[in-house]
Amino acid sequence: MSITSTNPRTGTAKESGITNTSRDEVAQVCLRAAEAARACRRTSREQRAAFLREVASRLEQDRERLAATADDETALGLPRLTGEIGRTVFQLRAFADLVEEGSYLEVTIDSAADTAIGPRPELRRLLVPVGPVAVFGASNFPFAFSVCGGDTAAALAVGCPVIIKAHSSHPLTTQQTFDLLEQAAAATGMPAGVVGLVFGREAGQALVQDPHIKAVGFTGSEAGGRVLFDLASSRPEPIPFYGELGSINPLVVTPAAAQARAAAIAAGYVESLTLGGGQFCTKPSLMFIPANFGDTLRRHLAEEIAKANTPWLLNAGIHRAYEKGVADLEGDDGIPLLGRAEADLEAGFAVKPALFWTSAEQFCDKRQLMLTECFGPVGIVVEYASDSQLLQLLGDLPGALVGTIHAESADEALAADVVEVLSERVGRIAWNGYPTGVAVSWGMMHGGPYPSSTSLHTSVGQTSVRRFLRPLCYQAVPQQLLPHEARDNTRAVPLRRDGRLTLA
Amino acid sequence: MSITSTNPRTGTAKESGITNTSRDEVAQVCLRAAEAARACRRTSREQRAAFLREVASRLEQDRERLAATADDETALGLPRLTGEIGRTVFQLRAFADLVEEGSYLEVTIDSAADTAIGPRPELRRLLVPVGPVAVFGASNFPFAFSVCGGDTAAALAVGCPVIIKAHSSHPLTTQQTFDLLEQAAAATGMPAGVVGLVFGREAGQALVQDPHIKAVGFTGSEAGGRVLFDLASSRPEPIPFYGELGSINPLVVTPAAAQARAAAIAAGYVESLTLGGGQFCTKPSLMFIPANFGDTLRRHLAEEIAKANTPWLLNAGIHRAYEKGVADLEGDDGIPLLGRAEADLEAGFAVKPALFWTSAEQFCDKRQLMLTECFGPVGIVVEYASDSQLLQLLGDLPGALVGTIHAESADEALAADVVEVLSERVGRIAWNGYPTGVAVSWGMMHGGPYPSSTSLHTSVGQTSVRRFLRPLCYQAVPQQLLPHEARDNTRAVPLRRDGRLTLA
């Protein structure tokens, strides 16, 4: 029997023809990746950039077929999925540019010198690939955080083979995308085994434990991520596990903002909350509003949520967890329903977006219930009675990917305090905007204190490549035995020489 | 009863007057550090640089007293200890310079823009301190890898409070150095609680488990480090554990080098092997020499080791482990003694440096015995019969801090292969030199694949600060709420703007 591919719009499952990968097969894929690793490390930056661009072109060319397949398996809709393929293509090209620019190598040359503490030999340092990387595809971004997504692009860019663990929610999309990836590798002369693919939960665990795997990139739930983090950390040779896990992201509205822009904030908040069916890890789950000026805002929020569409969630598990999460909130007298989408539910995994509200006291009493991530279009509005209470509430939140603040200049002192408190608990602070857009750029940080992520690195944007690199230092090694970029007279990359940064 | 301070020259212990820190006391020290963390984050780079320079000056001023105290507790000798204080001072000043230069912040500004995948808000990213850091002092470097050593300097430089776990081998040295550190903090107006100190094994474990601690820097044994790594990884909120553990460092002599420079290589090798009583983590434990051209080299090695001094090891535990390690090798018929220091042994923890030799076949058969790190002046010389056998042996070694190769131009093809194989298994490759000098510089990498270290970062040199930083991104946040370095028109630090690096 093969893995089933389920249409969220109907809940009906069909055979995908793809079977789970056995432990023996996983070991073989990993061995091939290990054999590819040395050849991969020797590929030029130009070749790897060409490879990434080839993947991008093939995704672009096959966009319609891929989006249609993914729409059958995710119900995210063709516009969103086509847009997501565009993001994935953009991302691959951004990493190709990064490889060509070369500053990611952090090339550093210290000349032989007599220092205050004695003679120092010549030292040349640069970053080298860690080796084969396991990438766990996410359910909610079948392209941008999956087979050819950010983790894959980052690892391949810097010369690491990649083995993808398919997400069970979209096996056909995964296979089609992987075929393109493999074809692009062959077309650009990348070593055999540079990309691999495995299916099934057991295969995923075997992958994390395989001695050839040197790092893991993961996007998914806190519970699932923690299991794999523990496996990675308890190996005989522990490896870094770069997990981007769940996150309860706060959004704060100051009194002045609530007075000035209640309608706009309510509309923007509900749009952000329900984006992609509320299945974004940056979803602003918790909205903090001032009790004194909350009435108008609450009324607008109720109106906006009533008008919301009723999306299909990605799979039966997420659907079930959402219904349970909402029922748990509904079952609590201290957390009244603020509003709910009024449209009729369609078949399959469709759900009604919902908003609840509560007091700061209730929130503190029922932290565990309200801090449990519920994937899907549900949010909780918490009313704060004073600035100091707000700061206290924020200071007690667990680590999050992103915190948002809506403020006006009249509230600048409060806003400064909120920024300060958030800066200790999140990876990104969004101002008078919404957290759900995650730009692929040098300045992005997508990650944050645990449990939002398990590392001190971003999983989105150019600097995410640092996760798959380690430093190597050459002490007095002759020119001809050095990597090209570490030699003299190659002004190809930005360089730190004798402590001073210089540009290419 | 207090912790004992033992003189390795005599083996006699005296009361230090210092007692182990209780779990409650550890919790209090951590709480103070957490309270200091916010104030510490707000200190200016100038203030932190001044703090580090003040520590350096006080160490320099008190050099004679500190070295004398340390000599009583380590028997490393005044010249070495005075030199090590110089290294520590140099290191503190290097980190002060780094903080002033500011490129470590990785300030990145992406302007608001319309991109190929839609509008992007303004993003400003920089690295911020992770929070309180635990630093475990090492036995073998009572200054440079201890209270005011590299980990401490790196963490304080970037704005993290530091709590030091004293090494039990030198409690008085630790307390004296910590007093200077604390005085320097007060003298430069650093927040109360920015530095703390705990004693005892149980306190160390409590420290790693305390929820206020956000990262650990450790230098020590593989066994001890792994216990603490496991504690750090299994916390409810796991934290990074930057362990620099034991290492079996290979040194390869090619046939041409053995023919050309046997006497010099033998002298240099034995000097490196016995430096600091063989108690360097970069000690070249394993020497690979060509069987065909090995006779002369072996003879010189035997002569050199015979002339070696008989050092005192650092403490009773290391002394005992050394004697057992050497006895285990001696008890094996396949690993003959090549030579041993001839000087008479003095009292206390004195030992005789020893060299063993063996064939490649014996080495493969008895890997476990020969790959067990034995701290102290003992090495094993392994004879290889062919180039391919050498490469095979090297490829099967565990991860190491540093690999060394002695070669001549006649052997360049072999040397290239050796460099390639080593580059996959070590953090640094030394050419026609010795591995035991670890420069404090931008180009250094002191770390390597597990078990030599537990992270992808160096623990020595300027780039080691990255371990104690995490990225934070500000999305469209007004100028006046940004950290100074992320604002417009502050050309104070190197900057990446819209993807392009620019210098200050």
mmCIF file with all atom_site columns, N, CA and C in Angstrom, chain A residues 38 41 103 110 125 226 229 233 235-236 412 423-424 426-429 431 441 443-444 450 456 463 470-471 473 475 480 496, chain B residues 38 41 103 110 125 226 229 233 235-236 412 423-424 426-429 431 441 443-444 450 456 463 470-471 473 475 480 496:
data_model
loop_
_atom_site.group_PDB
_atom_site.id
_atom_site.type_symbol
_atom_site.label_atom_id
_atom_site.label_alt_id
_atom_site.label_comp_id
_atom_site.label_asym_id
_atom_site.label_entity_id
_atom_site.label_seq_id
_atom_site.pdbx_PDB_ins_code
_atom_site.Cartn_x
_atom_site.Cartn_y
_atom_site.Cartn_z
_atom_site.occupancy
_atom_site.B_iso_or_equiv
_atom_site.pdbx_formal_charge
_atom_site.auth_seq_id
_atom_site.auth_comp_id
_atom_site.auth_asym_id
_atom_site.auth_atom_id
_atom_site.pdbx_PDB_model_num
ATOM 1   N N  . ARG A 1 38  ? 32.330 15.069 -0.908 1.00 0.00 ? 38  ARG A N  1
ATOM 2   C CA . ARG A 1 38  ? 33.657 15.558 -1.253 1.00 0.00 ? 38  ARG A CA 1
ATOM 3   C C  . ARG A 1 38  ? 33.648 16.231 -2.629 1.00 0.00 ? 38  ARG A C  1
ATOM 4   N N  . ARG A 1 41  ? 31.972 19.540 -2.404 1.00 0.00 ? 41  ARG A N  1
ATOM 5   C CA . ARG A 1 41  ? 32.808 20.565 -1.791 1.00 0.00 ? 41  ARG A CA 1
ATOM 6   C C  . ARG A 1 41  ? 33.777 21.153 -2.802 1.00 0.00 ? 41  ARG A C  1
ATOM 7   N N  . SER A 1 103 ? 30.988 36.662 0.067  1.00 0.00 ? 103 SER A N  1
ATOM 8   C CA . SER A 1 103 ? 31.329 37.111 1.424  1.00 0.00 ? 103 SER A CA 1
ATOM 9   C C  . SER A 1 103 ? 30.946 36.074 2.470  1.00 0.00 ? 103 SER A C  1
ATOM 10  N N  . ASP A 1 110 ? 45.524 36.187 8.043  1.00 0.00 ? 110 ASP A N  1
ATOM 11  C CA . ASP A 1 110 ? 46.419 36.850 8.988  1.00 0.00 ? 110 ASP A CA 1
ATOM 12  C C  . ASP A 1 110 ? 47.841 36.539 8.551  1.00 0.00 ? 110 ASP A C  1
ATOM 13  N N  . ARG A 1 125 ? 41.687 31.490 6.968  1.00 0.00 ? 125 ARG A N  1
ATOM 14  C CA . ARG A 1 125 ? 40.469 30.849 7.466  1.00 0.00 ? 125 ARG A CA 1
ATOM 15  C C  . ARG A 1 125 ? 39.340 31.109 6.495  1.00 0.00 ? 125 ARG A C  1
ATOM 16  N N  . ARG A 1 226 ? 10.905 18.752 18.679 1.00 0.00 ? 226 ARG A N  1
ATOM 17  C CA . ARG A 1 226 ? 11.665 18.414 19.883 1.00 0.00 ? 226 ARG A CA 1
ATOM 18  C C  . ARG A 1 226 ? 12.114 16.954 19.873 1.00 0.00 ? 226 ARG A C  1
ATOM 19  N N  . PHE A 1 229 ? 15.033 16.945 17.584 1.00 0.00 ? 229 PHE A N  1
ATOM 20  C CA . PHE A 1 229 ? 16.156 17.641 18.245 1.00 0.00 ? 229 PHE A CA 1
ATOM 21  C C  . PHE A 1 229 ? 16.822 16.713 19.251 1.00 0.00 ? 229 PHE A C  1
ATOM 22  N N  . SER A 1 233 ? 20.645 15.425 19.203 1.00 0.00 ? 233 SER A N  1
ATOM 23  C CA . SER A 1 233 ? 21.551 15.777 20.301 1.00 0.00 ? 233 SER A CA 1
ATOM 24  C C  . SER A 1 233 ? 22.090 14.557 21.026 1.00 0.00 ? 233 SER A C  1
ATOM 25  N N  . ARG A 1 235 ? 22.828 11.604 19.577 1.00 0.00 ? 235 ARG A N  1
ATOM 26  C CA . ARG A 1 235 ? 23.672 10.731 18.751 1.00 0.00 ? 235 ARG A CA 1
ATOM 27  C C  . ARG A 1 235 ? 25.057 10.586 19.385 1.00 0.00 ? 235 ARG A C  1
ATOM 28  N N  . PRO A 1 236 ? 25.759 9.477  19.048 1.00 0.00 ? 236 PRO A N  1
ATOM 29  C CA . PRO A 1 236 ? 27.162 9.386  19.491 1.00 0.00 ? 236 PRO A CA 1
ATOM 30  C C  . PRO A 1 236 ? 27.939 10.640 19.065 1.00 0.00 ? 236 PRO A C  1
ATOM 31  N N  . GLU A 1 412 ? 4.877  57.034 22.585 1.00 0.00 ? 412 GLU A N  1
ATOM 32  C CA . GLU A 1 412 ? 6.242  56.619 22.293 1.00 0.00 ? 412 GLU A CA 1
ATOM 33  C C  . GLU A 1 412 ? 6.966  56.021 23.501 1.00 0.00 ? 412 GLU A C  1
ATOM 34  N N  . SER A 1 423 ? 12.271 42.690 22.453 1.00 0.00 ? 423 SER A N  1
ATOM 35  C CA . SER A 1 423 ? 13.589 42.382 21.883 1.00 0.00 ? 423 SER A CA 1
ATOM 36  C C  . SER A 1 423 ? 14.286 41.263 22.644 1.00 0.00 ? 423 SER A C  1
ATOM 37  N N  . GLU A 1 424 ? 13.835 41.000 23.846 1.00 0.00 ? 424 GLU A N  1
ATOM 38  C CA . GLU A 1 424 ? 14.428 39.892 24.606 1.00 0.00 ? 424 GLU A CA 1
ATOM 39  C C  . GLU A 1 424 ? 13.738 38.556 24.344 1.00 0.00 ? 424 GLU A C  1
ATOM 40  N N  . VAL A 1 426 ? 11.888 37.768 21.141 1.00 0.00 ? 426 VAL A N  1
ATOM 41  C CA . VAL A 1 426 ? 11.531 37.463 19.752 1.00 0.00 ? 426 VAL A CA 1
ATOM 42  C C  . VAL A 1 426 ? 12.752 37.618 18.855 1.00 0.00 ? 426 VAL A C  1
ATOM 43  N N  . GLY A 1 427 ? 12.609 37.145 17.626 1.00 0.00 ? 427 GLY A N  1
ATOM 44  C CA . GLY A 1 427 ? 13.661 37.305 16.630 1.00 0.00 ? 427 GLY A CA 1
ATOM 45  C C  . GLY A 1 427 ? 13.432 38.498 15.723 1.00 0.00 ? 427 GLY A C  1
ATOM 46  N N  . ARG A 1 428 ? 12.174 38.976 15.665 1.00 0.00 ? 428 ARG A N  1
ATOM 47  C CA . ARG A 1 428 ? 11.869 40.116 14.782 1.00 0.00 ? 428 ARG A CA 1
ATOM 48  C C  . ARG A 1 428 ? 10.799 40.964 15.441 1.00 0.00 ? 428 ARG A C  1
ATOM 49  N N  . ILE A 1 429 ? 10.920 42.270 15.290 1.00 0.00 ? 429 ILE A N  1
ATOM 50  C CA . ILE A 1 429 ? 9.928  43.200 15.828 1.00 0.00 ? 429 ILE A CA 1
ATOM 51  C C  . ILE A 1 429 ? 9.345  43.970 14.659 1.00 0.00 ? 429 ILE A C  1
ATOM 52  N N  . TRP A 1 431 ? 6.721  46.843 13.206 1.00 0.00 ? 431 TRP A N  1
ATOM 53  C CA . TRP A 1 431 ? 6.161  48.114 13.685 1.00 0.00 ? 431 TRP A CA 1
ATOM 54  C C  . TRP A 1 431 ? 5.032  48.567 12.759 1.00 0.00 ? 431 TRP A C  1
ATOM 55  N N  . SER A 1 441 ? 15.636 38.117 2.475  1.00 0.00 ? 441 SER A N  1
ATOM 56  C CA . SER A 1 441 ? 16.620 39.188 2.284  1.00 0.00 ? 441 SER A CA 1
ATOM 57  C C  . SER A 1 441 ? 17.730 39.040 3.318  1.00 0.00 ? 441 SER A C  1
ATOM 58  N N  . GLY A 1 443 ? 18.508 41.099 5.585  1.00 0.00 ? 443 GLY A N  1
ATOM 59  C CA . GLY A 1 443 ? 18.146 41.640 6.888  1.00 0.00 ? 443 GLY A CA 1
ATOM 60  C C  . GLY A 1 443 ? 17.141 40.804 7.656  1.00 0.00 ? 443 GLY A C  1
ATOM 61  N N  . MET A 1 444 ? 16.638 39.741 7.057  1.00 0.00 ? 444 MET A N  1
ATOM 62  C CA . MET A 1 444 ? 15.592 38.958 7.727  1.00 0.00 ? 444 MET A CA 1
ATOM 63  C C  . MET A 1 444 ? 16.173 38.147 8.893  1.00 0.00 ? 444 MET A C  1
ATOM 64  N N  . TYR A 1 450 ? 13.960 29.848 22.031 1.00 0.00 ? 450 TYR A N  1
ATOM 65  C CA . TYR A 1 450 ? 13.196 28.619 22.162 1.00 0.00 ? 450 TYR A CA 1
ATOM 66  C C  . TYR A 1 450 ? 11.875 28.917 22.876 1.00 0.00 ? 450 TYR A C  1
ATOM 67  N N  . LEU A 1 456 ? 20.627 29.698 17.081 1.00 0.00 ? 456 LEU A N  1
ATOM 68  C CA . LEU A 1 456 ? 20.830 31.145 17.082 1.00 0.00 ? 456 LEU A CA 1
ATOM 69  C C  . LEU A 1 456 ? 20.901 31.670 15.653 1.00 0.00 ? 456 LEU A C  1
ATOM 70  N N  . THR A 1 463 ? 21.568 35.000 5.285  1.00 0.00 ? 463 THR A N  1
ATOM 71  C CA . THR A 1 463 ? 22.478 34.602 6.362  1.00 0.00 ? 463 THR A CA 1
ATOM 72  C C  . THR A 1 463 ? 22.169 33.217 6.919  1.00 0.00 ? 463 THR A C  1
ATOM 73  N N  . ARG A 1 470 ? 31.225 25.398 8.455  1.00 0.00 ? 470 ARG A N  1
ATOM 74  C CA . ARG A 1 470 ? 32.088 25.411 9.631  1.00 0.00 ? 470 ARG A CA 1
ATOM 75  C C  . ARG A 1 470 ? 33.424 26.029 9.221  1.00 0.00 ? 470 ARG A C  1
ATOM 76  N N  . PRO A 1 471 ? 34.115 26.658 10.166 1.00 0.00 ? 471 PRO A N  1
ATOM 77  C CA . PRO A 1 471 ? 35.390 27.277 9.808  1.00 0.00 ? 471 PRO A CA 1
ATOM 78  C C  . PRO A 1 471 ? 36.489 26.231 9.662  1.00 0.00 ? 471 PRO A C  1
ATOM 79  N N  . CYS A 1 473 ? 40.840 26.375 9.164  1.00 0.00 ? 473 CYS A N  1
ATOM 80  C CA . CYS A 1 473 ? 41.991 27.282 9.171  1.00 0.00 ? 473 CYS A CA 1
ATOM 81  C C  . CYS A 1 473 ? 43.197 26.573 8.571  1.00 0.00 ? 473 CYS A C  1
ATOM 82  N N  . GLN A 1 475 ? 47.167 26.800 8.286  1.00 0.00 ? 475 GLN A N  1
ATOM 83  C CA . GLN A 1 475 ? 48.329 27.432 8.913  1.00 0.00 ? 475 GLN A CA 1
ATOM 84  C C  . GLN A 1 475 ? 49.569 27.213 8.056  1.00 0.00 ? 475 GLN A C  1
ATOM 85  N N  . GLN A 1 480 ? 49.311 26.637 -3.511 1.00 0.00 ? 480 GLN A N  1
ATOM 86  C CA . GLN A 1 480 ? 48.672 25.722 -4.464 1.00 0.00 ? 480 GLN A CA 1
ATOM 87  C C  . GLN A 1 480 ? 47.813 24.667 -3.769 1.00 0.00 ? 480 GLN A C  1
ATOM 88  N N  . ARG A 1 496 ? 38.909 39.649 5.045  1.00 0.00 ? 496 ARG A N  1
ATOM 89  C CA . ARG A 1 496 ? 39.493 40.325 6.203  1.00 0.00 ? 496 ARG A CA 1
ATOM 90  C C  . ARG A 1 496 ? 40.973 39.981 6.234  1.00 0.00 ? 496 ARG A C  1
ATOM 91  N N  . ARG B 1 38  ? 19.875 42.869 31.115 1.00 0.00 ? 38  ARG B N  1
ATOM 92  C CA . ARG B 1 38  ? 19.274 43.961 30.352 1.00 0.00 ? 38  ARG B CA 1
ATOM 93  C C  . ARG B 1 38  ? 20.163 45.206 30.397 1.00 0.00 ? 38  ARG B C  1
ATOM 94  N N  . ARG B 1 41  ? 23.143 44.729 28.207 1.00 0.00 ? 41  ARG B N  1
ATOM 95  C CA . ARG B 1 41  ? 22.828 44.872 26.789 1.00 0.00 ? 41  ARG B CA 1
ATOM 96  C C  . ARG B 1 41  ? 22.799 46.348 26.394 1.00 0.00 ? 41  ARG B C  1
ATOM 97  N N  . SER B 1 103 ? 32.196 45.365 13.451 1.00 0.00 ? 103 SER B N  1
ATOM 98  C CA . SER B 1 103 ? 31.686 44.512 12.368 1.00 0.00 ? 103 SER B CA 1
ATOM 99  C C  . SER B 1 103 ? 31.029 43.254 12.915 1.00 0.00 ? 103 SER B C  1
ATOM 100 N N  . ASP B 1 110 ? 18.029 46.588 4.947  1.00 0.00 ? 110 ASP B N  1
ATOM 101 C CA . ASP B 1 110 ? 17.360 46.423 3.662  1.00 0.00 ? 110 ASP B CA 1
ATOM 102 C C  . ASP B 1 110 ? 16.276 47.487 3.577  1.00 0.00 ? 110 ASP B C  1
ATOM 103 N N  . ARG B 1 125 ? 18.772 44.534 10.724 1.00 0.00 ? 125 ARG B N  1
ATOM 104 C CA . ARG B 1 125 ? 19.152 43.353 11.493 1.00 0.00 ? 125 ARG B CA 1
ATOM 105 C C  . ARG B 1 125 ? 20.498 43.588 12.122 1.00 0.00 ? 125 ARG B C  1
ATOM 106 N N  . ARG B 1 226 ? 30.697 15.907 27.605 1.00 0.00 ? 226 ARG B N  1
ATOM 107 C CA . ARG B 1 226 ? 29.491 15.271 27.077 1.00 0.00 ? 226 ARG B CA 1
ATOM 108 C C  . ARG B 1 226 ? 28.373 15.247 28.113 1.00 0.00 ? 226 ARG B C  1
ATOM 109 N N  . PHE B 1 229 ? 27.006 18.697 28.011 1.00 0.00 ? 229 PHE B N  1
ATOM 110 C CA . PHE B 1 229 ? 26.298 18.892 26.741 1.00 0.00 ? 229 PHE B CA 1
ATOM 111 C C  . PHE B 1 229 ? 24.918 18.256 26.816 1.00 0.00 ? 229 PHE B C  1
ATOM 112 N N  . SER B 1 233 ? 21.345 20.126 26.464 1.00 0.00 ? 233 SER B N  1
ATOM 113 C CA . SER B 1 233 ? 20.441 19.773 25.365 1.00 0.00 ? 233 SER B CA 1
ATOM 114 C C  . SER B 1 233 ? 19.103 19.241 25.852 1.00 0.00 ? 233 SER B C  1
ATOM 115 N N  . ARG B 1 235 ? 17.499 20.272 28.618 1.00 0.00 ? 235 ARG B N  1
ATOM 116 C CA . ARG B 1 235 ? 16.712 21.244 29.381 1.00 0.00 ? 235 ARG B CA 1
ATOM 117 C C  . ARG B 1 235 ? 15.343 21.452 28.718 1.00 0.00 ? 235 ARG B C  1
ATOM 118 N N  . PRO B 1 236 ? 14.336 21.894 29.494 1.00 0.00 ? 236 PRO B N  1
ATOM 119 C CA . PRO B 1 236 ? 13.075 22.279 28.852 1.00 0.00 ? 236 PRO B CA 1
ATOM 120 C C  . PRO B 1 236 ? 13.336 23.282 27.723 1.00 0.00 ? 236 PRO B C  1
ATOM 121 N N  . GLU B 1 412 ? 54.467 16.545 -3.238 1.00 0.00 ? 412 GLU B N  1
ATOM 122 C CA . GLU B 1 412 ? 53.320 17.444 -3.285 1.00 0.00 ? 412 GLU B CA 1
ATOM 123 C C  . GLU B 1 412 ? 52.008 16.742 -3.588 1.00 0.00 ? 412 GLU B C  1
ATOM 124 N N  . SER B 1 423 ? 41.186 17.980 5.827  1.00 0.00 ? 423 SER B N  1
ATOM 125 C CA . SER B 1 423 ? 40.240 19.111 5.825  1.00 0.00 ? 423 SER B CA 1
ATOM 126 C C  . SER B 1 423 ? 38.831 18.657 6.156  1.00 0.00 ? 423 SER B C  1
ATOM 127 N N  . GLU B 1 424 ? 38.566 17.380 6.029  1.00 0.00 ? 424 GLU B N  1
ATOM 128 C CA . GLU B 1 424 ? 37.235 16.871 6.384  1.00 0.00 ? 424 GLU B CA 1
ATOM 129 C C  . GLU B 1 424 ? 37.134 16.462 7.856  1.00 0.00 ? 424 GLU B C  1
ATOM 130 N N  . VAL B 1 426 ? 39.311 17.953 10.566 1.00 0.00 ? 426 VAL B N  1
ATOM 131 C CA . VAL B 1 426 ? 39.927 18.840 11.555 1.00 0.00 ? 426 VAL B CA 1
ATOM 132 C C  . VAL B 1 426 ? 39.430 20.268 11.369 1.00 0.00 ? 426 VAL B C  1
ATOM 133 N N  . GLY B 1 427 ? 39.757 21.111 12.348 1.00 0.00 ? 427 GLY B N  1
ATOM 134 C CA . GLY B 1 427 ? 39.421 22.523 12.252 1.00 0.00 ? 427 GLY B CA 1
ATOM 135 C C  . GLY B 1 427 ? 40.576 23.376 11.752 1.00 0.00 ? 427 GLY B C  1
ATOM 136 N N  . ARG B 1 428 ? 41.806 22.837 11.848 1.00 0.00 ? 428 ARG B N  1
ATOM 137 C CA . ARG B 1 428 ? 42.980 23.599 11.413 1.00 0.00 ? 428 ARG B CA 1
ATOM 138 C C  . ARG B 1 428 ? 43.990 22.640 10.836 1.00 0.00 ? 428 ARG B C  1
ATOM 139 N N  . ILE B 1 429 ? 44.664 23.064 9.784  1.00 0.00 ? 429 ILE B N  1
ATOM 140 C CA . ILE B 1 429 ? 45.718 22.259 9.159  1.00 0.00 ? 429 ILE B CA 1
ATOM 141 C C  . ILE B 1 429 ? 47.011 23.054 9.248  1.00 0.00 ? 429 ILE B C  1
ATOM 142 N N  . TRP B 1 431 ? 51.081 23.338 8.482  1.00 0.00 ? 431 TRP B N  1
ATOM 143 C CA . TRP B 1 431 ? 52.022 22.880 7.458  1.00 0.00 ? 431 TRP B CA 1
ATOM 144 C C  . TRP B 1 431 ? 53.464 23.114 7.899  1.00 0.00 ? 431 TRP B C  1
ATOM 145 N N  . SER B 1 441 ? 43.657 35.355 16.960 1.00 0.00 ? 441 SER B N  1
ATOM 146 C CA . SER B 1 441 ? 43.573 36.241 15.800 1.00 0.00 ? 441 SER B CA 1
ATOM 147 C C  . SER B 1 441 ? 42.273 35.968 15.053 1.00 0.00 ? 441 SER B C  1
ATOM 148 N N  . GLY B 1 443 ? 41.945 34.908 12.101 1.00 0.00 ? 443 GLY B N  1
ATOM 149 C CA . GLY B 1 443 ? 42.020 33.746 11.225 1.00 0.00 ? 443 GLY B CA 1
ATOM 150 C C  . GLY B 1 443 ? 42.046 32.410 11.951 1.00 0.00 ? 443 GLY B C  1
ATOM 151 N N  . MET B 1 444 ? 42.061 32.445 13.277 1.00 0.00 ? 444 MET B N  1
ATOM 152 C CA . MET B 1 444 ? 42.175 31.182 14.012 1.00 0.00 ? 444 MET B CA 1
ATOM 153 C C  . MET B 1 444 ? 40.869 30.393 13.955 1.00 0.00 ? 444 MET B C  1
ATOM 154 N N  . TYR B 1 450 ? 33.137 16.864 15.914 1.00 0.00 ? 450 TYR B N  1
ATOM 155 C CA . TYR B 1 450 ? 33.004 16.113 17.152 1.00 0.00 ? 450 TYR B CA 1
ATOM 156 C C  . TYR B 1 450 ? 33.883 14.871 17.085 1.00 0.00 ? 450 TYR B C  1
ATOM 157 N N  . LEU B 1 456 ? 29.892 24.500 15.680 1.00 0.00 ? 456 LEU B N  1
ATOM 158 C CA . LEU B 1 456 ? 30.525 24.885 14.422 1.00 0.00 ? 456 LEU B CA 1
ATOM 159 C C  . LEU B 1 456 ? 31.280 26.198 14.584 1.00 0.00 ? 456 LEU B C  1
ATOM 160 N N  . THR B 1 463 ? 36.449 35.676 16.085 1.00 0.00 ? 463 THR B N  1
ATOM 161 C CA . THR B 1 463 ? 35.142 35.212 15.599 1.00 0.00 ? 463 THR B CA 1
ATOM 162 C C  . THR B 1 463 ? 34.426 34.337 16.619 1.00 0.00 ? 463 THR B C  1
ATOM 163 N N  . ARG B 1 470 ? 22.810 36.533 18.979 1.00 0.00 ? 470 ARG B N  1
ATOM 164 C CA . ARG B 1 470 ? 21.717 36.041 18.142 1.00 0.00 ? 470 ARG B CA 1
ATOM 165 C C  . ARG B 1 470 ? 21.201 37.208 17.314 1.00 0.00 ? 470 ARG B C  1
ATOM 166 N N  . PRO B 1 471 ? 20.668 36.918 16.128 1.00 0.00 ? 471 PRO B N  1
ATOM 167 C CA . PRO B 1 471 ? 20.177 38.021 15.297 1.00 0.00 ? 471 PRO B CA 1
ATOM 168 C C  . PRO B 1 471 ? 18.835 38.539 15.809 1.00 0.00 ? 471 PRO B C  1
ATOM 169 N N  . CYS B 1 473 ? 15.826 41.323 14.271 1.00 0.00 ? 473 CYS B N  1
ATOM 170 C CA . CYS B 1 473 ? 15.439 42.100 13.090 1.00 0.00 ? 473 CYS B CA 1
ATOM 171 C C  . CYS B 1 473 ? 14.373 43.117 13.477 1.00 0.00 ? 473 CYS B C  1
ATOM 172 N N  . GLN B 1 475 ? 11.609 45.543 11.933 1.00 0.00 ? 475 GLN B N  1
ATOM 173 C CA . GLN B 1 475 ? 10.835 45.767 10.703 1.00 0.00 ? 475 GLN B CA 1
ATOM 174 C C  . GLN B 1 475 ? 10.113 47.105 10.807 1.00 0.00 ? 475 GLN B C  1
ATOM 175 N N  . GLN B 1 480 ? 14.317 56.343 16.364 1.00 0.00 ? 480 GLN B N  1
ATOM 176 C CA . GLN B 1 480 ? 14.668 56.617 17.758 1.00 0.00 ? 480 GLN B CA 1
ATOM 177 C C  . GLN B 1 480 ? 14.488 55.392 18.647 1.00 0.00 ? 480 GLN B C  1
ATOM 178 N N  . ARG B 1 496 ? 25.988 46.119 5.887  1.00 0.00 ? 496 ARG B N  1
ATOM 179 C CA . ARG B 1 496 ? 25.497 45.601 4.613  1.00 0.00 ? 496 ARG B CA 1
ATOM 180 C C  . ARG B 1 496 ? 24.186 46.326 4.325  1.00 0.00 ? 496 ARG B C  1
#
